[in-house]
PDB file of C-alpha atoms in Angstrom:
ATOM      1  CA  UNK A1167      12.749-145.380   8.622  1.00 82.00           C
ATOM      2  CA  UNK A1168      14.267-145.773   5.200  1.00 87.00           C
ATOM      3  CA  UNK A1169      11.264-147.802   4.044  1.00 90.00           C
ATOM      4  CA  UNK A1170       8.877-145.130   5.290  1.00 92.00           C
ATOM      5  CA  UNK A1171      10.810-142.376   3.534  1.00 92.00           C
ATOM      6  CA  UNK A1172      10.888-144.381   0.327  1.00 92.00           C
ATOM      7  CA  UNK A1173       7.157-145.082   0.521  1.00 93.00           C
ATOM      8  CA  UNK A1174       6.418-141.423   1.193  1.00 93.00           C
ATOM      9  CA  UNK A1175       8.535-140.372  -1.772  1.00 93.00           C
ATOM     10  CA  UNK A1176       6.708-142.805  -4.049  1.00 92.00           C
ATOM     11  CA  UNK A1177       3.298-141.713  -2.801  1.00 91.00           C
ATOM     12  CA  UNK A1178       4.233-138.033  -3.084  1.00 89.00           C
ATOM     13  CA  UNK A1179       5.533-138.451  -6.633  1.00 86.00           C
ATOM     14  CA  UNK A1180       2.398-140.348  -7.662  1.00 84.00           C
ATOM     15  CA  UNK A1181       0.140-137.751  -6.036  1.00 83.00           C
ATOM     16  CA  UNK A1182       1.958-134.885  -7.749  1.00 79.00           C
ATOM     17  CA  UNK A1183       1.937-136.789 -11.024  1.00 77.00           C
ATOM     18  CA  UNK A1184      -1.831-137.092 -10.753  1.00 76.00           C
ATOM     19  CA  UNK A1185      -2.081-133.311 -10.592  1.00 74.00           C
ATOM     20  CA  UNK A1186      -0.409-132.947 -13.978  1.00 71.00           C
ATOM     21  CA  UNK A1187      -2.417-130.888 -16.387  1.00 72.00           C
ATOM     22  CA  UNK A1188      -1.806-130.785 -20.094  1.00 72.00           C
ATOM     23  CA  UNK A1189      -0.757-127.330 -21.206  1.00 76.00           C
ATOM     24  CA  UNK A1190      -1.769-127.974 -24.809  1.00 73.00           C
ATOM     25  CA  UNK A1191      -4.366-125.413 -25.868  1.00 69.00           C
ATOM     26  CA  UNK A1192      -7.476-126.648 -27.682  1.00 61.00           C
ATOM     27  CA  UNK A1193      -7.969-124.122 -30.443  1.00 63.00           C
ATOM     28  CA  UNK A1194     -11.549-123.504 -31.553  1.00 63.00           C
ATOM     29  CA  UNK A1195     -12.008-123.922 -35.269  1.00 69.00           C
ATOM     30  CA  UNK A1196     -15.214-122.016 -35.998  1.00 70.00           C
ATOM     31  CA  UNK A1197     -17.682-123.306 -38.529  1.00 75.00           C
ATOM     32  CA  UNK A1198     -16.342-126.843 -38.693  1.00 87.00           C
ATOM     33  CA  UNK A1199     -19.078-129.366 -37.989  1.00 90.00           C
ATOM     34  CA  UNK A1200     -18.160-131.688 -35.136  1.00 86.00           C
ATOM     35  CA  UNK A1201     -21.145-134.037 -35.063  1.00 87.00           C
ATOM     36  CA  UNK A1202     -21.828-137.457 -36.508  1.00 89.00           C
ATOM     37  CA  UNK A1203     -21.953-138.226 -40.220  1.00 91.00           C
ATOM     38  CA  UNK A1204     -25.267-138.237 -42.016  1.00 92.00           C
ATOM     39  CA  UNK A1205     -25.819-141.089 -44.507  1.00 92.00           C
ATOM     40  CA  UNK A1206     -28.273-138.869 -46.378  1.00 92.00           C
ATOM     41  CA  UNK A1207     -25.380-136.825 -47.769  1.00 91.00           C
ATOM     42  CA  UNK A1208     -24.128-139.737 -49.856  1.00 91.00           C
ATOM     43  CA  UNK A1209     -27.646-140.550 -51.009  1.00 90.00           C
ATOM     44  CA  UNK A1210     -28.301-136.990 -52.159  1.00 88.00           C
ATOM     45  CA  UNK A1211     -25.270-137.032 -54.424  1.00 87.00           C
ATOM     46  CA  UNK A1212     -26.860-139.670 -56.653  1.00 90.00           C
ATOM     47  CA  UNK A1213     -28.637-138.392 -59.795  1.00 91.00           C
ATOM     48  CA  UNK A1214     -31.470-140.895 -59.220  1.00 93.00           C
ATOM     49  CA  UNK A1215     -32.327-139.313 -55.894  1.00 91.00           C
ATOM     50  CA  UNK A1216     -32.368-135.833 -57.428  1.00 90.00           C
ATOM     51  CA  UNK A1217     -34.552-137.060 -60.274  1.00 92.00           C
ATOM     52  CA  UNK A1218     -36.988-138.633 -57.793  1.00 93.00           C
ATOM     53  CA  UNK A1219     -37.314-135.397 -55.861  1.00 93.00           C
ATOM     54  CA  UNK A1220     -37.768-133.436 -59.089  1.00 92.00           C
ATOM     55  CA  UNK A1221     -40.532-135.795 -60.252  1.00 93.00           C
ATOM     56  CA  UNK A1222     -42.182-135.591 -56.858  1.00 94.00           C
ATOM     57  CA  UNK A1223     -42.199-131.801 -57.072  1.00 93.00           C
ATOM     58  CA  UNK A1224     -43.698-131.812 -60.564  1.00 91.00           C
ATOM     59  CA  UNK A1225     -46.309-134.351 -59.477  1.00 90.00           C
ATOM     60  CA  UNK A1226     -47.493-132.612 -56.322  1.00 87.00           C
ATOM     61  CA  UNK A1227     -46.716-128.940 -56.282  1.00 88.00           C
ATOM     62  CA  UNK A1228     -47.097-127.487 -59.739  1.00 84.00           C
ATOM     63  CA  UNK A1229     -50.210-125.412 -60.491  1.00 79.00           C
ATOM     64  CA  UNK A1230     -53.053-127.271 -62.127  1.00 66.00           C
TER      65      UNK A1230
ATOM     66  CA  UNK B 202     -26.878-129.341 -57.568  1.00 68.00           C
ATOM     67  CA  UNK B 203     -30.346-128.215 -56.539  1.00 77.00           C
ATOM     68  CA  UNK B 204     -30.807-125.874 -53.611  1.00 90.00           C
ATOM     69  CA  UNK B 205     -33.834-126.822 -51.562  1.00 94.00           C
ATOM     70  CA  UNK B 206     -36.000-123.847 -50.605  1.00 94.00           C
ATOM     71  CA  UNK B 207     -39.356-123.018 -49.064  1.00 95.00           C
ATOM     72  CA  UNK B 208     -41.569-120.298 -50.494  1.00 94.00           C
ATOM     73  CA  UNK B 209     -44.930-119.189 -49.120  1.00 93.00           C
ATOM     74  CA  UNK B 210     -47.215-117.320 -51.477  1.00 91.00           C
ATOM     75  CA  UNK B 211     -48.984-114.775 -49.251  1.00 89.00           C
ATOM     76  CA  UNK B 212     -51.683-114.280 -51.908  1.00 88.00           C
ATOM     77  CA  UNK B 213     -52.694-117.926 -51.613  1.00 91.00           C
ATOM     78  CA  UNK B 214     -52.255-118.713 -47.924  1.00 93.00           C
ATOM     79  CA  UNK B 215     -55.665-118.946 -46.247  1.00 93.00           C
ATOM     80  CA  UNK B 216     -54.349-119.431 -42.691  1.00 94.00           C
ATOM     81  CA  UNK B 217     -55.771-122.949 -42.456  1.00 95.00           C
ATOM     82  CA  UNK B 218     -52.759-124.139 -40.416  1.00 95.00           C
ATOM     83  CA  UNK B 219     -52.781-127.411 -42.358  1.00 96.00           C
ATOM     84  CA  UNK B 220     -48.991-127.177 -42.735  1.00 96.00           C
ATOM     85  CA  UNK B 221     -48.540-126.777 -38.978  1.00 96.00           C
ATOM     86  CA  UNK B 222     -50.778-129.751 -38.239  1.00 96.00           C
ATOM     87  CA  UNK B 223     -49.184-131.933 -40.920  1.00 96.00           C
ATOM     88  CA  UNK B 224     -45.699-131.179 -39.576  1.00 96.00           C
ATOM     89  CA  UNK B 225     -46.611-131.917 -35.980  1.00 96.00           C
ATOM     90  CA  UNK B 226     -48.345-135.137 -36.966  1.00 96.00           C
ATOM     91  CA  UNK B 227     -45.631-136.394 -39.320  1.00 96.00           C
ATOM     92  CA  UNK B 228     -42.761-135.864 -36.903  1.00 96.00           C
ATOM     93  CA  UNK B 229     -44.682-136.342 -33.648  1.00 95.00           C
ATOM     94  CA  UNK B 230     -43.380-132.993 -32.462  1.00 93.00           C
ATOM     95  CA  UNK B 231     -43.861-132.610 -28.683  1.00 88.00           C
ATOM     96  CA  UNK B 232     -46.174-130.095 -27.051  1.00 85.00           C
ATOM     97  CA  UNK B 233     -44.703-126.610 -26.851  1.00 85.00           C
ATOM     98  CA  UNK B 234     -42.583-127.027 -29.969  1.00 91.00           C
ATOM     99  CA  UNK B 235     -43.772-125.689 -33.314  1.00 93.00           C
ATOM    100  CA  UNK B 236     -41.377-126.293 -36.134  1.00 95.00           C
ATOM    101  CA  UNK B 237     -43.729-124.367 -38.419  1.00 96.00           C
ATOM    102  CA  UNK B 238     -46.342-121.732 -37.718  1.00 94.00           C
ATOM    103  CA  UNK B 239     -48.610-119.372 -39.630  1.00 95.00           C
ATOM    104  CA  UNK B 240     -48.143-115.647 -39.023  1.00 92.00           C
ATOM    105  CA  UNK B 241     -50.975-113.275 -39.964  1.00 91.00           C
ATOM    106  CA  UNK B 242     -50.552-109.542 -40.451  1.00 86.00           C
ATOM    107  CA  UNK B 243     -53.541-107.202 -39.992  1.00 84.00           C
ATOM    108  CA  UNK B 244     -55.681-110.090 -38.813  1.00 88.00           C
ATOM    109  CA  UNK B 245     -59.391-109.424 -39.362  1.00 88.00           C
ATOM    110  CA  UNK B 246     -58.753-106.318 -41.446  1.00 85.00           C
ATOM    111  CA  UNK B 247     -59.460-106.341 -45.208  1.00 85.00           C
ATOM    112  CA  UNK B 248     -56.157-106.980 -46.902  1.00 80.00           C
ATOM    113  CA  UNK B 249     -54.781-109.257 -44.189  1.00 87.00           C
ATOM    114  CA  UNK B 250     -51.945-111.512 -45.225  1.00 88.00           C
ATOM    115  CA  UNK B 251     -50.799-114.825 -43.809  1.00 91.00           C
ATOM    116  CA  UNK B 252     -47.498-116.551 -44.295  1.00 92.00           C
ATOM    117  CA  UNK B 253     -46.276-119.943 -43.150  1.00 94.00           C
ATOM    118  CA  UNK B 254     -42.863-119.694 -41.480  1.00 94.00           C
ATOM    119  CA  UNK B 255     -40.293-122.294 -40.437  1.00 96.00           C
ATOM    120  CA  UNK B 256     -36.542-122.684 -40.806  1.00 96.00           C
ATOM    121  CA  UNK B 257     -35.727-121.139 -44.188  1.00 94.00           C
ATOM    122  CA  UNK B 258     -32.518-123.166 -44.545  1.00 95.00           C
ATOM    123  CA  UNK B 259     -30.431-120.053 -45.120  1.00 93.00           C
ATOM    124  CA  UNK B 260     -27.510-120.269 -47.511  1.00 91.00           C
ATOM    125  CA  UNK B 261     -25.282-118.517 -44.960  1.00 90.00           C
ATOM    126  CA  UNK B 262     -27.087-119.698 -41.846  1.00 93.00           C
ATOM    127  CA  UNK B 263     -26.599-117.354 -38.860  1.00 93.00           C
ATOM    128  CA  UNK B 264     -27.524-120.159 -36.441  1.00 94.00           C
ATOM    129  CA  UNK B 265     -24.518-122.156 -37.637  1.00 93.00           C
ATOM    130  CA  UNK B 266     -22.290-119.097 -37.416  1.00 91.00           C
ATOM    131  CA  UNK B 267     -23.024-118.520 -33.722  1.00 93.00           C
ATOM    132  CA  UNK B 268     -23.211-122.132 -32.504  1.00 93.00           C
ATOM    133  CA  UNK B 269     -20.483-122.558 -29.856  1.00 91.00           C
ATOM    134  CA  UNK B 270     -20.338-126.340 -30.293  1.00 90.00           C
ATOM    135  CA  UNK B 271     -20.568-126.373 -34.116  1.00 92.00           C
ATOM    136  CA  UNK B 272     -23.460-128.794 -34.262  1.00 93.00           C
ATOM    137  CA  UNK B 273     -24.878-127.443 -37.563  1.00 95.00           C
ATOM    138  CA  UNK B 274     -24.119-128.733 -41.026  1.00 94.00           C
ATOM    139  CA  UNK B 275     -25.498-127.986 -44.477  1.00 94.00           C
ATOM    140  CA  UNK B 276     -26.203-130.740 -46.980  1.00 93.00           C
ATOM    141  CA  UNK B 277     -25.068-130.409 -50.582  1.00 91.00           C
ATOM    142  CA  UNK B 278     -28.531-129.260 -51.607  1.00 91.00           C
ATOM    143  CA  UNK B 279     -28.673-126.550 -48.962  1.00 93.00           C
ATOM    144  CA  UNK B 280     -30.659-128.127 -46.123  1.00 95.00           C
ATOM    145  CA  UNK B 281     -29.451-126.893 -42.725  1.00 96.00           C
ATOM    146  CA  UNK B 282     -29.445-129.703 -40.147  1.00 96.00           C
ATOM    147  CA  UNK B 283     -27.984-130.159 -36.678  1.00 96.00           C
ATOM    148  CA  UNK B 284     -26.732-132.866 -34.335  1.00 95.00           C
ATOM    149  CA  UNK B 285     -28.786-133.056 -31.139  1.00 94.00           C
ATOM    150  CA  UNK B 286     -26.084-135.112 -29.427  1.00 92.00           C
ATOM    151  CA  UNK B 287     -23.787-132.095 -29.592  1.00 91.00           C
ATOM    152  CA  UNK B 288     -26.357-129.371 -28.895  1.00 93.00           C
ATOM    153  CA  UNK B 289     -26.071-127.893 -25.392  1.00 91.00           C
ATOM    154  CA  UNK B 290     -29.293-125.872 -25.581  1.00 91.00           C
ATOM    155  CA  UNK B 291     -27.519-122.550 -25.095  1.00 91.00           C
ATOM    156  CA  UNK B 292     -30.092-120.667 -27.196  1.00 91.00           C
ATOM    157  CA  UNK B 293     -27.584-118.651 -29.257  1.00 94.00           C
ATOM    158  CA  UNK B 294     -29.117-119.949 -32.498  1.00 95.00           C
ATOM    159  CA  UNK B 295     -32.544-118.757 -31.353  1.00 94.00           C
ATOM    160  CA  UNK B 296     -31.233-115.218 -30.898  1.00 95.00           C
ATOM    161  CA  UNK B 297     -29.382-115.331 -34.225  1.00 95.00           C
ATOM    162  CA  UNK B 298     -32.254-116.697 -36.349  1.00 96.00           C
ATOM    163  CA  UNK B 299     -34.319-113.970 -38.067  1.00 94.00           C
ATOM    164  CA  UNK B 300     -37.286-116.363 -38.403  1.00 93.00           C
ATOM    165  CA  UNK B 301     -37.471-117.670 -34.821  1.00 93.00           C
ATOM    166  CA  UNK B 302     -37.049-121.198 -36.127  1.00 95.00           C
ATOM    167  CA  UNK B 303     -35.091-122.873 -33.287  1.00 95.00           C
ATOM    168  CA  UNK B 304     -37.403-124.248 -30.621  1.00 93.00           C
ATOM    169  CA  UNK B 305     -36.708-125.760 -27.189  1.00 92.00           C
ATOM    170  CA  UNK B 306     -38.800-128.379 -25.413  1.00 87.00           C
ATOM    171  CA  UNK B 307     -38.210-126.797 -21.956  1.00 78.00           C
ATOM    172  CA  UNK B 308     -38.729-130.099 -20.218  1.00 69.00           C
ATOM    173  CA  UNK B 309     -35.937-129.872 -17.655  1.00 71.00           C
ATOM    174  CA  UNK B 310     -35.992-128.087 -14.328  1.00 76.00           C
ATOM    175  CA  UNK B 311     -34.286-124.758 -13.514  1.00 79.00           C
ATOM    176  CA  UNK B 312     -35.033-123.237 -16.912  1.00 75.00           C
ATOM    177  CA  UNK B 313     -32.792-125.608 -18.865  1.00 83.00           C
ATOM    178  CA  UNK B 314     -34.006-125.445 -22.442  1.00 86.00           C
ATOM    179  CA  UNK B 315     -33.160-128.938 -23.627  1.00 88.00           C
ATOM    180  CA  UNK B 316     -31.881-129.829 -27.082  1.00 92.00           C
ATOM    181  CA  UNK B 317     -32.805-127.408 -29.833  1.00 94.00           C
ATOM    182  CA  UNK B 318     -35.454-128.588 -32.296  1.00 95.00           C
ATOM    183  CA  UNK B 319     -36.219-127.089 -35.688  1.00 96.00           C
ATOM    184  CA  UNK B 320     -37.567-127.842 -39.140  1.00 97.00           C
ATOM    185  CA  UNK B 321     -35.344-130.362 -40.917  1.00 96.00           C
ATOM    186  CA  UNK B 322     -36.949-129.962 -44.371  1.00 96.00           C
ATOM    187  CA  UNK B 323     -38.128-133.499 -43.531  1.00 96.00           C
ATOM    188  CA  UNK B 324     -34.526-134.678 -43.933  1.00 95.00           C
ATOM    189  CA  UNK B 325     -33.914-136.131 -40.465  1.00 94.00           C
ATOM    190  CA  UNK B 326     -30.471-135.783 -38.982  1.00 94.00           C
ATOM    191  CA  UNK B 327     -27.109-137.501 -38.487  1.00 94.00           C
ATOM    192  CA  UNK B 328     -28.476-140.967 -37.743  1.00 93.00           C
ATOM    193  CA  UNK B 329     -29.165-143.932 -40.013  1.00 93.00           C
ATOM    194  CA  UNK B 330     -31.893-143.024 -42.502  1.00 93.00           C
ATOM    195  CA  UNK B 331     -35.278-144.217 -41.341  1.00 92.00           C
ATOM    196  CA  UNK B 332     -33.980-145.515 -37.996  1.00 94.00           C
ATOM    197  CA  UNK B 333     -35.926-145.291 -34.741  1.00 95.00           C
ATOM    198  CA  UNK B 334     -33.196-143.075 -33.247  1.00 94.00           C
ATOM    199  CA  UNK B 335     -33.513-140.640 -36.138  1.00 95.00           C
ATOM    200  CA  UNK B 336     -37.279-140.500 -35.847  1.00 96.00           C
ATOM    201  CA  UNK B 337     -37.144-139.930 -32.098  1.00 94.00           C
ATOM    202  CA  UNK B 338     -34.629-137.085 -32.347  1.00 94.00           C
ATOM    203  CA  UNK B 339     -35.434-135.413 -35.650  1.00 95.00           C
ATOM    204  CA  UNK B 340     -38.665-136.844 -37.010  1.00 95.00           C
ATOM    205  CA  UNK B 341     -39.318-138.670 -40.245  1.00 95.00           C
ATOM    206  CA  UNK B 342     -36.766-138.564 -43.055  1.00 96.00           C
ATOM    207  CA  UNK B 343     -38.984-138.060 -46.109  1.00 95.00           C
ATOM    208  CA  UNK B 344     -36.156-136.797 -48.310  1.00 95.00           C
ATOM    209  CA  UNK B 345     -34.374-140.169 -47.996  1.00 94.00           C
ATOM    210  CA  UNK B 346     -37.638-141.786 -49.115  1.00 94.00           C
ATOM    211  CA  UNK B 347     -37.712-139.574 -52.214  1.00 93.00           C
ATOM    212  CA  UNK B 348     -40.481-137.365 -50.862  1.00 95.00           C
ATOM    213  CA  UNK B 349     -40.651-133.624 -50.206  1.00 95.00           C
ATOM    214  CA  UNK B 350     -41.651-131.837 -46.957  1.00 96.00           C
ATOM    215  CA  UNK B 351     -45.119-132.812 -45.759  1.00 96.00           C
ATOM    216  CA  UNK B 352     -46.128-129.197 -45.034  1.00 96.00           C
ATOM    217  CA  UNK B 353     -45.836-128.236 -48.699  1.00 96.00           C
ATOM    218  CA  UNK B 354     -47.287-131.481 -50.008  1.00 95.00           C
ATOM    219  CA  UNK B 355     -50.343-131.052 -47.760  1.00 94.00           C
ATOM    220  CA  UNK B 356     -50.937-127.384 -48.615  1.00 95.00           C
ATOM    221  CA  UNK B 357     -54.431-127.266 -50.097  1.00 93.00           C
ATOM    222  CA  UNK B 358     -53.985-123.967 -51.952  1.00 94.00           C
ATOM    223  CA  UNK B 359     -50.380-124.665 -52.942  1.00 94.00           C
ATOM    224  CA  UNK B 360     -49.361-121.487 -51.174  1.00 94.00           C
ATOM    225  CA  UNK B 361     -46.427-123.255 -49.584  1.00 95.00           C
ATOM    226  CA  UNK B 362     -43.907-124.646 -52.038  1.00 95.00           C
ATOM    227  CA  UNK B 363     -40.862-126.716 -51.133  1.00 96.00           C
ATOM    228  CA  UNK B 364     -38.275-128.143 -53.469  1.00 94.00           C
ATOM    229  CA  UNK B 365     -35.523-127.165 -55.860  1.00 93.00           C
ATOM    230  CA  UNK B 366     -35.259-123.384 -55.660  1.00 93.00           C
ATOM    231  CA  UNK B 367     -35.201-122.982 -59.449  1.00 93.00           C
ATOM    232  CA  UNK B 368     -38.438-124.956 -59.877  1.00 93.00           C
ATOM    233  CA  UNK B 369     -40.108-123.064 -57.036  1.00 93.00           C
ATOM    234  CA  UNK B 370     -39.038-119.752 -58.561  1.00 91.00           C
ATOM    235  CA  UNK B 371     -40.429-120.756 -61.982  1.00 92.00           C
ATOM    236  CA  UNK B 372     -43.860-121.502 -60.502  1.00 93.00           C
ATOM    237  CA  UNK B 373     -43.922-118.265 -58.524  1.00 90.00           C
ATOM    238  CA  UNK B 374     -42.823-116.232 -61.562  1.00 88.00           C
ATOM    239  CA  UNK B 375     -45.688-117.676 -63.625  1.00 89.00           C
ATOM    240  CA  UNK B 376     -48.157-116.799 -60.888  1.00 88.00           C
ATOM    241  CA  UNK B 377     -46.924-113.222 -60.711  1.00 85.00           C
ATOM    242  CA  UNK B 378     -47.274-112.866 -64.488  1.00 84.00           C
ATOM    243  CA  UNK B 379     -50.843-114.197 -64.350  1.00 85.00           C
ATOM    244  CA  UNK B 380     -51.698-111.785 -61.562  1.00 81.00           C
ATOM    245  CA  UNK B 381     -50.224-108.865 -63.503  1.00 72.00           C
ATOM    246  CA  UNK B 382     -48.320-107.922 -60.369  1.00 62.00           C
ATOM    247  CA  UNK B 383     -51.511-106.986 -58.497  1.00 58.00           C
ATOM    248  CA  UNK B 384     -53.697-109.091 -56.227  1.00 52.00           C
ATOM    249  CA  UNK B 385     -56.865-110.018 -58.102  1.00 49.00           C
ATOM    250  CA  UNK B 386     -59.039-110.892 -55.129  1.00 50.00           C
ATOM    251  CA  UNK B 387     -59.972-107.273 -54.419  1.00 53.00           C
ATOM    252  CA  UNK B 388     -58.980-103.792 -55.506  1.00 55.00           C
ATOM    253  CA  UNK B 389     -59.671-101.805 -58.692  1.00 58.00           C
ATOM    254  CA  UNK B 390     -59.799-104.887 -60.901  1.00 60.00           C
ATOM    255  CA  UNK B 391     -62.692-106.276 -58.863  1.00 56.00           C
ATOM    256  CA  UNK B 392     -64.539-103.072 -58.003  1.00 60.00           C
ATOM    257  CA  UNK B 393     -64.384-101.582 -61.512  1.00 67.00           C
ATOM    258  CA  UNK B 394     -64.567-104.431 -63.977  1.00 64.00           C
ATOM    259  CA  UNK B 395     -63.700-103.717 -67.586  1.00 67.00           C
ATOM    260  CA  UNK B 396     -67.225-104.520 -68.884  1.00 63.00           C
ATOM    261  CA  UNK B 397     -69.114-102.425 -66.276  1.00 52.00           C
TER     262      UNK B 397
END
């Protein structure tokens, strides 16, 4: 009888423990990007890349 | 830092849809999705005007402001991009966008829209530059290759310009000065020439 009571207590405590729910609130921080990082961002910071795009524009899109 | 911008010169656009075709071909955009399209006002009436429209990469993008999962980001030179892994296809960005840029493949059952798709200024997305994953999700990354958007580079009349906003503005300003602020294709200048 004692063993059964002990087992029931353990099972009950484990079952109730499984129902635990975190009460921490996840606050929404609007406007903060949550996705993956884009390697292009680092590339665009280089002056060479900007110069290439500028040359490309002058080469292809200016009026002739 | 340059701010990348599109500009479509309505005086030059001849509604050839070359930009639309070039975009679809370059990025292998699926059926039902048009990242770019040509809108014509007063079609068939003298004085009709056409303009090529896609995502205008707004400085204060309303799509990013309303996104409930914050999947939008803006690069340092002003290109608005998004992460398709985060997108839940809610459609809020579509309602917020004044240009109707966000598109949905509508492949799934029960009206589920699928991941939002839009013009990337040919700058891909948050995947390794030039990778197969990036191409599949966002299309080709021409910016990483040092090229500009294919729609503008393919425009036969140079109506559609894409690049550093200051350089685009300089070209457009020169055109306006040459036109003397009036269209020269018809109107008084054509009907009543100075020597007649």
